Amino acid sequence: MFTFELIEKHGDHEEVIFCHNREVGLKAIIAIHNTSLGPALGGTRMWTYATEQDALIDVLRLSKGMTYKASAAGLNLGGGKAVIMGNPKKDKSEALFRAFGAYVNSLKGKYITAEDVGTTVHDMEYVFMETPYVTGIPVALGGSGDPSPYTAHGTLMGIKAAVKTKLGTDSLQGVRVAVQGLGNVGSHLVEYLVKEGAIVTVADIDTEKTKAMASRYGAKVIGPEEIVTSDCDVLAPCALGAIINDETLPKLKCKVVAGGANNQLAEYRHGDNLMEMGILYAPDYVINAGGLMNVFVELEGYSSDRAFEKTNQVYDNLMNVFQISKRDNIATHRAADRLAEERIRKIGGLRQHHHGRTARPFSTLKEMTNRQK
Ligand code: NAD
């Protein structure tokens, strides 16, 4: 398929930029999906894509996802993403990331980058040498550092909203939560849940991590193959994606699915199946937006307290999603998309970029001017 055909097929993107620098071996694509609400923010993924077409499809898909995530989170951000073609273990260099940073800079703040799969805070330091339009830089440079405590806190607020809606209670006291995956997000979530009085069961393929959670928080440990279908009130997926699939669905015993993992539904239709089964699903990109909220605060001049406070917003965002689901009699994952689209339509107009207008002059972003060197 030709490039423009692919772009048309994968969404209504405003701009797709191909970045090439032979000397440093840079082959990257920046996709700006929509800037109706604000500058397009999204991380830079570095990956050994088999073909250029794969890289293009990935960046088109991911940037569109960011538009929806930022909109449903209530942030003044649009959606964008970048991919660098290459092996993150072998092909990294200062020159590569600085050349990439120069491309980001040339977009004058229309696209703001961050780390993602295959890139690190350290790589972003090189990008920062060339452009102020980068977030997720180290705390020492005025950045926000590790986003996972904020993602986990937002997830906790989302669990509360789902429990209130499904079980009719404001408290997590005695609520049985099964947490799958005890990495950066899952381990923080367990800590917060235990503080709230929830009865927490955990699983991870890494037994060191389960042992730590058991000894530190008294969490009950079960096998990784049992956790998803275990008897609980809330299943909180915090490992990999596609955990709600044709195989797991008929065996689910939970009343709520609410966790921090990305892409929890193996296929879109599985969200409808959850609704049919009477299981309340907290759409992944709405409940796990705490990390994005955290980098957004970085744009305003970072404060950890302010970032934690901001993640409380996940509660109201999910309540809105549940309301739309009820109002329109649609599953919650569809309601989340509708919420995101309605906000873009109201505020910016999904198609207004065709008239060359963006919602907010990027130069007014306080920190960007502060960070100009
Ligand atoms: P991580 O790699 O630190 O943790 C993942 C954990 O899941 C690991 O401990 C791993 O051993 C475990 N795991 C893998 N397969 C498993 C299985 N089958 N059963 C049980 N455990 C399993 O990653 P993370 O940063 O904690 O992110 C977790 C999820 O949250 C991912 O889907 C990620 O995309 C999503 N997410 C993370 C953030 C963030 O701020 N880190 C933000 C948004 C979304």
GROMACS .gro file of C-alpha atoms and ligand atoms in nm:
model
  417
    1MET     CA    1   0.000   0.000   0.000
    2PHE     CA    2   0.123   0.352  -0.076
    3THR     CA    3   0.209   0.595   0.200
    4PHE     CA    4  -0.086   0.832   0.157
    5GLU     CA    5  -0.325   0.539   0.133
    6LEU     CA    6  -0.193   0.407   0.463
    7ILE     CA    7  -0.224   0.747   0.627
    8GLU     CA    8  -0.581   0.782   0.509
    9LYS     CA    9  -0.668   0.434   0.624
   10HIS     CA   10  -0.538   0.480   0.978
   11GLY     CA   11  -0.707   0.804   1.078
   12ASP     CA   12  -0.744   1.165   0.999
   13HIS     CA   13  -0.394   1.282   1.087
   14GLU     CA   14  -0.295   1.645   1.062
   15GLU     CA   15   0.067   1.589   0.976
   16VAL     CA   16   0.312   1.303   0.933
   17ILE     CA   17   0.681   1.391   0.932
   18PHE     CA   18   0.954   1.161   0.803
   19CYS     CA   19   1.290   1.234   0.967
   20HIS     CA   20   1.605   1.112   0.799
   21ASN     CA   21   1.971   1.168   0.877
   22ARG     CA   22   2.211   0.937   0.697
   23GLU     CA   23   2.518   1.034   0.899
   24VAL     CA   24   2.374   0.934   1.237
   25GLY     CA   25   2.150   0.657   1.098
   26LEU     CA   26   1.824   0.825   1.193
   27LYS     CA   27   1.502   0.700   1.040
   28ALA     CA   28   1.205   0.825   1.235
   29ILE     CA   29   0.842   0.917   1.182
   30ILE     CA   30   0.649   1.173   1.384
   31ALA     CA   31   0.270   1.156   1.354
   32ILE     CA   32   0.057   1.445   1.472
   33HIS     CA   33  -0.297   1.317   1.487
   34ASN     CA   34  -0.495   1.608   1.625
   35THR     CA   35  -0.415   1.939   1.793
   36SER     CA   36  -0.769   2.068   1.847
   37LEU     CA   37  -0.721   2.067   2.224
   38GLY     CA   38  -0.353   2.161   2.243
   39PRO     CA   39  -0.006   2.048   2.138
   40ALA     CA   40   0.022   1.684   2.038
   41LEU     CA   41   0.196   1.494   2.316
   42GLY     CA   42   0.316   1.135   2.299
   43GLY     CA   43   0.629   0.936   2.355
   44THR     CA   44   0.900   0.820   2.116
   45ARG     CA   45   0.910   0.445   2.060
   46MET     CA   46   1.231   0.281   1.937
   47TRP     CA   47   1.178  -0.058   1.783
   48THR     CA   48   1.322  -0.297   1.527
   49TYR     CA   49   1.032  -0.271   1.284
   50ALA     CA   50   1.041  -0.533   1.011
   51THR     CA   51   0.932  -0.282   0.747
   52GLU     CA   52   0.884   0.092   0.709
   53GLN     CA   53   0.517   0.022   0.661
   54ASP     CA   54   0.499  -0.143   1.005
   55ALA     CA   55   0.663   0.162   1.161
   56LEU     CA   56   0.420   0.395   0.987
   57ILE     CA   57   0.113   0.194   1.089
   58ASP     CA   58   0.237   0.183   1.449
   59VAL     CA   59   0.292   0.557   1.474
   60LEU     CA   60  -0.041   0.637   1.309
   61ARG     CA   61  -0.229   0.404   1.546
   62LEU     CA   62  -0.047   0.517   1.859
   63SER     CA   63  -0.081   0.889   1.787
   64LYS     CA   64  -0.456   0.855   1.736
   65GLY     CA   65  -0.476   0.670   2.067
   66MET     CA   66  -0.305   0.963   2.236
   67THR     CA   67  -0.568   1.207   2.103
   68TYR     CA   68  -0.841   1.002   2.270
   69LYS     CA   69  -0.645   0.952   2.590
   70ALA     CA   70  -0.566   1.321   2.637
   71SER     CA   71  -0.919   1.426   2.549
   72ALA     CA   72  -1.088   1.180   2.785
   73ALA     CA   73  -0.842   1.287   3.056
   74GLY     CA   74  -0.965   1.646   3.023
   75LEU     CA   75  -0.618   1.776   2.936
   76ASN     CA   76  -0.534   2.058   2.697
   77LEU     CA   77  -0.331   1.824   2.484
   78GLY     CA   78  -0.365   1.672   2.144
   79GLY     CA   79  -0.238   1.337   2.023
   80GLY     CA   80   0.096   1.260   1.866
   81LYS     CA   81   0.364   0.995   1.874
   82ALA     CA   82   0.703   0.923   1.721
   83VAL     CA   83   0.883   0.606   1.623
   84ILE     CA   84   1.252   0.559   1.561
   85MET     CA   85   1.340   0.259   1.347
   86GLY     CA   86   1.630   0.077   1.509
   87ASN     CA   87   1.744  -0.162   1.775
   88PRO     CA   88   1.725   0.006   2.117
   89LYS     CA   89   2.003  -0.221   2.246
   90LYS     CA   90   2.250  -0.146   1.965
   91ASP     CA   91   2.163   0.160   1.762
   92LYS     CA   92   2.143   0.438   2.020
   93SER     CA   93   2.382   0.731   2.029
   94GLU     CA   94   2.390   1.090   2.146
   95ALA     CA   95   2.402   1.204   1.783
   96LEU     CA   96   2.093   1.000   1.693
   97PHE     CA   97   1.879   1.147   1.970
   98ARG     CA   98   2.009   1.499   1.912
   99ALA     CA   99   1.930   1.473   1.542
  100PHE     CA  100   1.584   1.351   1.637
  101GLY     CA  101   1.553   1.634   1.892
  102ALA     CA  102   1.630   1.887   1.619
  103TYR     CA  103   1.336   1.754   1.416
  104VAL     CA  104   1.108   1.782   1.721
  105ASN     CA  105   1.232   2.137   1.770
  106SER     CA  106   1.156   2.228   1.410
  107LEU     CA  107   0.786   2.165   1.483
  108LYS     CA  108   0.794   2.458   1.729
  109GLY     CA  109   0.594   2.288   2.002
  110LYS     CA  110   0.321   2.144   1.787
  111TYR     CA  111   0.452   1.804   1.896
  112ILE     CA  112   0.594   1.735   2.243
  113THR     CA  113   0.777   1.411   2.298
  114ALA     CA  114   0.858   1.184   2.597
  115GLU     CA  115   1.005   0.839   2.654
  116ASP     CA  116   0.819   0.525   2.553
  117VAL     CA  117   0.897   0.158   2.486
  118GLY     CA  118   1.264   0.134   2.385
  119THR     CA  119   1.362   0.484   2.500
  120THR     CA  120   1.468   0.608   2.843
  121VAL     CA  121   1.489   0.923   3.050
  122HIS     CA  122   1.858   0.930   2.957
  123ASP     CA  123   1.775   0.937   2.583
  124MET     CA  124   1.537   1.226   2.648
  125GLU     CA  125   1.823   1.422   2.804
  126TYR     CA  126   1.988   1.423   2.459
  127VAL     CA  127   1.662   1.529   2.298
  128PHE     CA  128   1.639   1.808   2.557
  129MET     CA  129   1.978   1.939   2.441
  130GLU     CA  130   1.813   2.029   2.110
  131THR     CA  131   1.458   2.119   2.207
  132PRO     CA  132   1.249   2.229   2.506
  133TYR     CA  133   0.956   2.030   2.364
  134VAL     CA  134   1.022   1.715   2.562
  135THR     CA  135   0.870   1.581   2.885
  136GLY     CA  136   0.960   1.293   3.111
  137ILE     CA  137   1.307   1.434   3.164
  138PRO     CA  138   1.493   1.368   3.492
  139VAL     CA  139   1.381   1.533   3.815
  140ALA     CA  140   1.720   1.705   3.835
  141LEU     CA  141   1.642   1.889   3.510
  142GLY     CA  142   1.299   2.003   3.629
  143GLY     CA  143   1.121   1.696   3.495
  144SER     CA  144   0.872   1.462   3.657
  145GLY     CA  145   1.073   1.137   3.659
  146ASP     CA  146   0.901   0.799   3.696
  147PRO     CA  147   0.528   0.829   3.611
  148SER     CA  148   0.418   0.496   3.761
  149PRO     CA  149   0.316   0.615   4.113
  150TYR     CA  150   0.084   0.867   3.944
  151THR     CA  151  -0.053   0.608   3.703
  152ALA     CA  152  -0.118   0.381   4.002
  153HIS     CA  153  -0.286   0.660   4.198
  154GLY     CA  154  -0.513   0.743   3.906
  155THR     CA  155  -0.592   0.373   3.878
  156LEU     CA  156  -0.688   0.364   4.246
  157MET     CA  157  -0.928   0.656   4.188
  158GLY     CA  158  -1.070   0.470   3.889
  159ILE     CA  159  -1.124   0.156   4.096
  160LYS     CA  160  -1.312   0.370   4.349
  161ALA     CA  161  -1.536   0.513   4.077
  162ALA     CA  162  -1.609   0.166   3.938
  163VAL     CA  163  -1.676   0.019   4.284
  164LYS     CA  164  -1.911   0.308   4.364
  165THR     CA  165  -2.098   0.250   4.038
  166LYS     CA  166  -2.115  -0.130   4.049
  167LEU     CA  167  -2.119  -0.212   4.421
  168GLY     CA  168  -2.272   0.113   4.549
  169THR     CA  169  -2.005   0.178   4.809
  170ASP     CA  170  -1.770   0.473   4.859
  171SER     CA  171  -1.516   0.272   5.053
  172LEU     CA  172  -1.274   0.003   4.941
  173GLN     CA  173  -1.279  -0.147   5.291
  174GLY     CA  174  -1.324  -0.523   5.251
  175VAL     CA  175  -1.347  -0.503   4.870
  176ARG     CA  176  -1.162  -0.797   4.713
  177VAL     CA  177  -0.916  -0.682   4.446
  178ALA     CA  178  -0.702  -0.915   4.232
  179VAL     CA  179  -0.393  -0.740   4.095
  180GLN     CA  180  -0.226  -0.904   3.796
  181GLY     CA  181   0.136  -0.785   3.750
  182LEU     CA  182   0.348  -0.626   4.021
  183GLY     CA  183   0.578  -0.406   3.817
  184ASN     CA  184   0.607  -0.029   3.846
  185VAL     CA  185   0.233   0.033   3.839
  186GLY     CA  186   0.104  -0.285   4.008
  187SER     CA  187   0.331  -0.262   4.312
  188HIS     CA  188   0.231   0.099   4.385
  189LEU     CA  189  -0.132   0.010   4.333
  190VAL     CA  190  -0.111  -0.272   4.590
  191GLU     CA  191   0.034  -0.028   4.844
  192TYR     CA  192  -0.250   0.222   4.787
  193LEU     CA  193  -0.521  -0.048   4.793
  194VAL     CA  194  -0.399  -0.196   5.120
  195LYS     CA  195  -0.402   0.153   5.276
  196GLU     CA  196  -0.768   0.181   5.173
  197GLY     CA  197  -0.853  -0.147   5.349
  198ALA     CA  198  -0.905  -0.359   5.036
  199ILE     CA  199  -0.841  -0.734   5.052
  200VAL     CA  200  -0.567  -0.776   4.793
  201THR     CA  201  -0.467  -1.089   4.603
  202VAL     CA  202  -0.164  -1.066   4.373
  203ALA     CA  203   0.014  -1.260   4.100
  204ASP     CA  204   0.326  -1.212   3.893
  205ILE     CA  205   0.543  -1.444   3.689
  206ASP     CA  206   0.835  -1.307   3.893
  207THR     CA  207   0.819  -1.473   4.237
  208GLU     CA  208   1.057  -1.218   4.391
  209LYS     CA  209   0.789  -0.956   4.333
  210THR     CA  210   0.504  -1.161   4.479
  211LYS     CA  211   0.716  -1.242   4.787
  212ALA     CA  212   0.787  -0.873   4.841
  213MET     CA  213   0.417  -0.783   4.824
  214ALA     CA  214   0.324  -1.064   5.061
  215SER     CA  215   0.578  -0.967   5.323
  216ARG     CA  216   0.538  -0.591   5.291
  217TYR     CA  217   0.158  -0.565   5.265
  218GLY     CA  218   0.026  -0.908   5.364
  219ALA     CA  219  -0.116  -0.962   5.016
  220LYS     CA  220  -0.235  -1.313   4.932
  221VAL     CA  221  -0.036  -1.468   4.647
  222ILE     CA  222  -0.185  -1.694   4.379
  223GLY     CA  223  -0.051  -1.832   4.052
  224PRO     CA  224  -0.030  -1.609   3.744
  225GLU     CA  225  -0.254  -1.849   3.554
  226GLU     CA  226  -0.527  -1.826   3.821
  227ILE     CA  227  -0.548  -1.454   3.892
  228VAL     CA  228  -0.754  -1.340   3.594
  229THR     CA  229  -1.033  -1.588   3.659
  230SER     CA  230  -1.013  -1.578   4.039
  231ASP     CA  231  -1.320  -1.501   4.251
  232CYS     CA  232  -1.299  -1.130   4.333
  233ASP     CA  233  -1.488  -0.802   4.319
  234VAL     CA  234  -1.232  -0.616   4.107
  235LEU     CA  235  -0.983  -0.754   3.859
  236ALA     CA  236  -0.699  -0.503   3.815
  237PRO     CA  237  -0.486  -0.596   3.512
  238CYS     CA  238  -0.144  -0.432   3.552
  239ALA     CA  239   0.072  -0.658   3.333
  240LEU     CA  240   0.052  -0.692   2.957
  241GLY     CA  241  -0.234  -0.625   2.715
  242ALA     CA  242  -0.508  -0.845   2.564
  243ILE     CA  243  -0.602  -1.002   2.895
  244ILE     CA  244  -0.974  -0.984   2.815
  245ASN     CA  245  -1.007  -1.234   2.532
  246ASP     CA  246  -1.221  -1.521   2.404
  247GLU     CA  247  -1.051  -1.764   2.639
  248THR     CA  248  -1.064  -1.564   2.965
  249LEU     CA  249  -1.405  -1.399   2.916
  250PRO     CA  250  -1.632  -1.697   2.989
  251LYS     CA  251  -1.431  -1.778   3.302
  252LEU     CA  252  -1.430  -1.432   3.462
  253LYS     CA  253  -1.577  -1.417   3.813
  254CYS     CA  254  -1.516  -1.050   3.887
  255LYS     CA  255  -1.777  -0.773   3.895
  256VAL     CA  256  -1.543  -0.500   3.776
  257VAL     CA  257  -1.237  -0.488   3.548
  258ALA     CA  258  -1.029  -0.182   3.642
  259GLY     CA  259  -0.652  -0.177   3.615
  260GLY     CA  260  -0.357   0.016   3.478
  261ALA     CA  261  -0.252  -0.201   3.182
  262ASN     CA  262  -0.276  -0.072   2.825
  263ASN     CA  263  -0.488  -0.244   2.557
  264GLN     CA  264  -0.672  -0.476   2.796
  265LEU     CA  265  -0.930  -0.583   2.536
  266ALA     CA  266  -0.785  -0.832   2.287
  267GLU     CA  267  -1.045  -0.706   2.041
  268TYR     CA  268  -1.286  -0.414   2.049
  269ARG     CA  269  -1.589  -0.646   2.058
  270HIS     CA  270  -1.470  -0.792   2.391
  271GLY     CA  271  -1.579  -0.469   2.559
  272ASP     CA  272  -1.935  -0.541   2.445
  273ASN     CA  273  -1.904  -0.894   2.582
  274LEU     CA  274  -1.810  -0.757   2.926
  275MET     CA  275  -2.124  -0.542   2.924
  276GLU     CA  276  -2.341  -0.839   2.826
  277MET     CA  277  -2.196  -1.034   3.119
  278GLY     CA  278  -2.278  -0.751   3.360
  279ILE     CA  279  -1.911  -0.679   3.431
  280LEU     CA  280  -1.827  -0.309   3.459
  281TYR     CA  281  -1.517  -0.225   3.256
  282ALA     CA  282  -1.312   0.087   3.331
  283PRO     CA  283  -1.170   0.166   2.985
  284ASP     CA  284  -0.792   0.132   3.001
  285TYR     CA  285  -0.692   0.463   2.849
  286VAL     CA  286  -0.922   0.653   3.085
  287ILE     CA  287  -0.818   0.478   3.407
  288ASN     CA  288  -0.444   0.475   3.333
  289ALA     CA  289  -0.414   0.843   3.233
  290GLY     CA  290  -0.239   0.938   3.560
  291GLY     CA  291   0.103   0.911   3.395
  292LEU     CA  292  -0.004   1.146   3.118
  293MET     CA  293  -0.148   1.387   3.376
  294ASN     CA  294   0.189   1.378   3.550
  295VAL     CA  295   0.382   1.487   3.240
  296PHE     CA  296   0.118   1.748   3.168
  297VAL     CA  297   0.195   1.903   3.508
  298GLU     CA  298   0.557   1.910   3.395
  299LEU     CA  299   0.449   2.151   3.122
  300GLU     CA  300   0.304   2.385   3.384
  301GLY     CA  301   0.613   2.380   3.604
  302TYR     CA  302   0.639   2.052   3.791
  303SER     CA  303   0.515   1.978   4.141
  304SER     CA  304   0.464   1.624   4.266
  305ASP     CA  305   0.176   1.730   4.496
  306ARG     CA  306   0.000   1.897   4.208
  307ALA     CA  307   0.048   1.586   3.992
  308PHE     CA  308  -0.104   1.358   4.259
  309GLU     CA  309  -0.393   1.599   4.298
  310LYS     CA  310  -0.448   1.601   3.924
  311THR     CA  311  -0.476   1.221   3.912
  312ASN     CA  312  -0.787   1.246   4.138
  313GLN     CA  313  -0.959   1.364   3.820
  314VAL     CA  314  -0.963   1.004   3.695
  315TYR     CA  315  -1.256   0.945   3.932
  316ASP     CA  316  -1.478   1.205   3.763
  317ASN     CA  317  -1.358   1.112   3.416
  318LEU     CA  318  -1.469   0.753   3.469
  319MET     CA  319  -1.798   0.859   3.625
  320ASN     CA  320  -1.861   1.058   3.305
  321VAL     CA  321  -1.783   0.751   3.097
  322PHE     CA  322  -2.021   0.537   3.304
  323GLN     CA  323  -2.292   0.802   3.267
  324ILE     CA  324  -2.254   0.815   2.888
  325SER     CA  325  -2.264   0.436   2.880
  326LYS     CA  326  -2.595   0.444   3.068
  327ARG     CA  327  -2.734   0.741   2.874
  328ASP     CA  328  -2.663   0.592   2.532
  329ASN     CA  329  -2.692   0.226   2.632
  330ILE     CA  330  -2.349   0.141   2.497
  331ALA     CA  331  -2.055  -0.044   2.650
  332THR     CA  332  -1.809   0.166   2.849
  333HIS     CA  333  -1.522   0.139   2.598
  334ARG     CA  334  -1.750   0.291   2.335
  335ALA     CA  335  -1.864   0.554   2.586
  336ALA     CA  336  -1.501   0.652   2.647
  337ASP     CA  337  -1.446   0.707   2.275
  338ARG     CA  338  -1.767   0.909   2.262
  339LEU     CA  339  -1.657   1.123   2.558
  340ALA     CA  340  -1.323   1.194   2.391
  341GLU     CA  341  -1.483   1.276   2.055
  342GLU     CA  342  -1.753   1.496   2.208
  343ARG     CA  343  -1.493   1.708   2.386
  344ILE     CA  344  -1.283   1.751   2.074
  345ARG     CA  345  -1.588   1.842   1.873
  346LYS     CA  346  -1.709   2.093   2.130
  347ILE     CA  347  -1.378   2.260   2.192
  348GLY     CA  348  -1.178   2.247   1.878
  349GLY     CA  349  -1.368   2.073   1.609
  350LEU     CA  350  -1.208   1.753   1.488
  351ARG     CA  351  -1.167   1.896   1.141
  352GLN     CA  352  -1.066   2.248   1.220
  353HIS     CA  353  -0.704   2.178   1.142
  354HIS     CA  354  -0.803   2.188   0.778
  355HIS     CA  355  -0.842   2.561   0.827
  356GLY     CA  356  -0.500   2.586   0.980
  357ARG     CA  357  -0.628   2.664   1.326
  358THR     CA  358  -0.513   2.509   1.650
  359ALA     CA  359  -0.698   2.559   1.976
  360ARG     CA  360  -0.424   2.723   2.170
  361PRO     CA  361  -0.114   2.909   2.062
  362PHE     CA  362   0.163   2.681   2.176
  363SER     CA  363   0.386   2.970   2.265
  364THR     CA  364   0.152   3.050   2.555
  365LEU     CA  365   0.250   2.732   2.733
  366LYS     CA  366   0.430   2.882   3.029
  367GLU     CA  367   0.700   2.629   3.080
  368MET     CA  368   0.797   2.611   2.717
  369THR     CA  369   0.899   2.971   2.726
  370ASN     CA  370   1.070   2.909   3.059
  371ARG     CA  371   1.259   2.622   2.913
  372GLN     CA  372   1.372   2.804   2.598
  373LYS     CA  373   1.746   2.818   2.608
  374NAD     P1  374   0.642  -0.340   3.430
  374NAD     O1  375   0.713  -0.405   3.321
  374NAD     O2  376   0.716  -0.268   3.538
  374NAD     O3  377   0.546  -0.447   3.504
  374NAD     C1  378   0.477  -0.549   3.442
  374NAD     C2  379   0.474  -0.667   3.541
  374NAD     O4  380   0.386  -0.767   3.490
  374NAD     C3  381   0.610  -0.734   3.561
  374NAD     O5  382   0.638  -0.746   3.699
  374NAD     C4  383   0.591  -0.871   3.493
  374NAD     O6  384   0.669  -0.972   3.554
  374NAD     C5  385   0.444  -0.893   3.514
  374NAD     N1  386   0.383  -0.991   3.424
  374NAD     C6  387   0.406  -1.011   3.292
  374NAD     N2  388   0.329  -1.109   3.245
  374NAD     C7  389   0.253  -1.151   3.348
  374NAD     C8  390   0.153  -1.252   3.364
  374NAD     N3  391   0.115  -1.327   3.261
  374NAD     N4  392   0.096  -1.269   3.484
  374NAD     C9  393   0.134  -1.194   3.590
  374NAD     N5  394   0.228  -1.098   3.581
  374NAD    C10  395   0.286  -1.077   3.463
  374NAD     O7  396   0.537  -0.238   3.360
  374NAD     P2  397   0.456  -0.118   3.425
  374NAD     O8  398   0.527   0.009   3.397
  374NAD     O9  399   0.417  -0.151   3.566
  374NAD    O10  400   0.327  -0.118   3.333
  374NAD    C11  401   0.226  -0.216   3.349
  374NAD    C12  402   0.114  -0.191   3.249
  374NAD    O11  403   0.062  -0.060   3.267
  374NAD    C13  404   0.158  -0.198   3.103
  374NAD    O12  405   0.051  -0.249   3.028
  374NAD    C14  406   0.180  -0.052   3.067
  374NAD    O13  407   0.167  -0.031   2.928
  374NAD    C15  408   0.070   0.014   3.146
  374NAD     N6  409   0.094   0.156   3.176
  374NAD    C16  410   0.199   0.194   3.251
  374NAD    C17  411   0.219   0.328   3.283
  374NAD    C18  412   0.332   0.372   3.371
  374NAD    O14  413   0.325   0.485   3.424
  374NAD     N7  414   0.434   0.291   3.394
  374NAD    C19  415   0.128   0.425   3.233
  374NAD    C20  416   0.019   0.383   3.156
  374NAD    C21  417   0.003   0.247   3.129
   0.00000   0.00000   0.00000
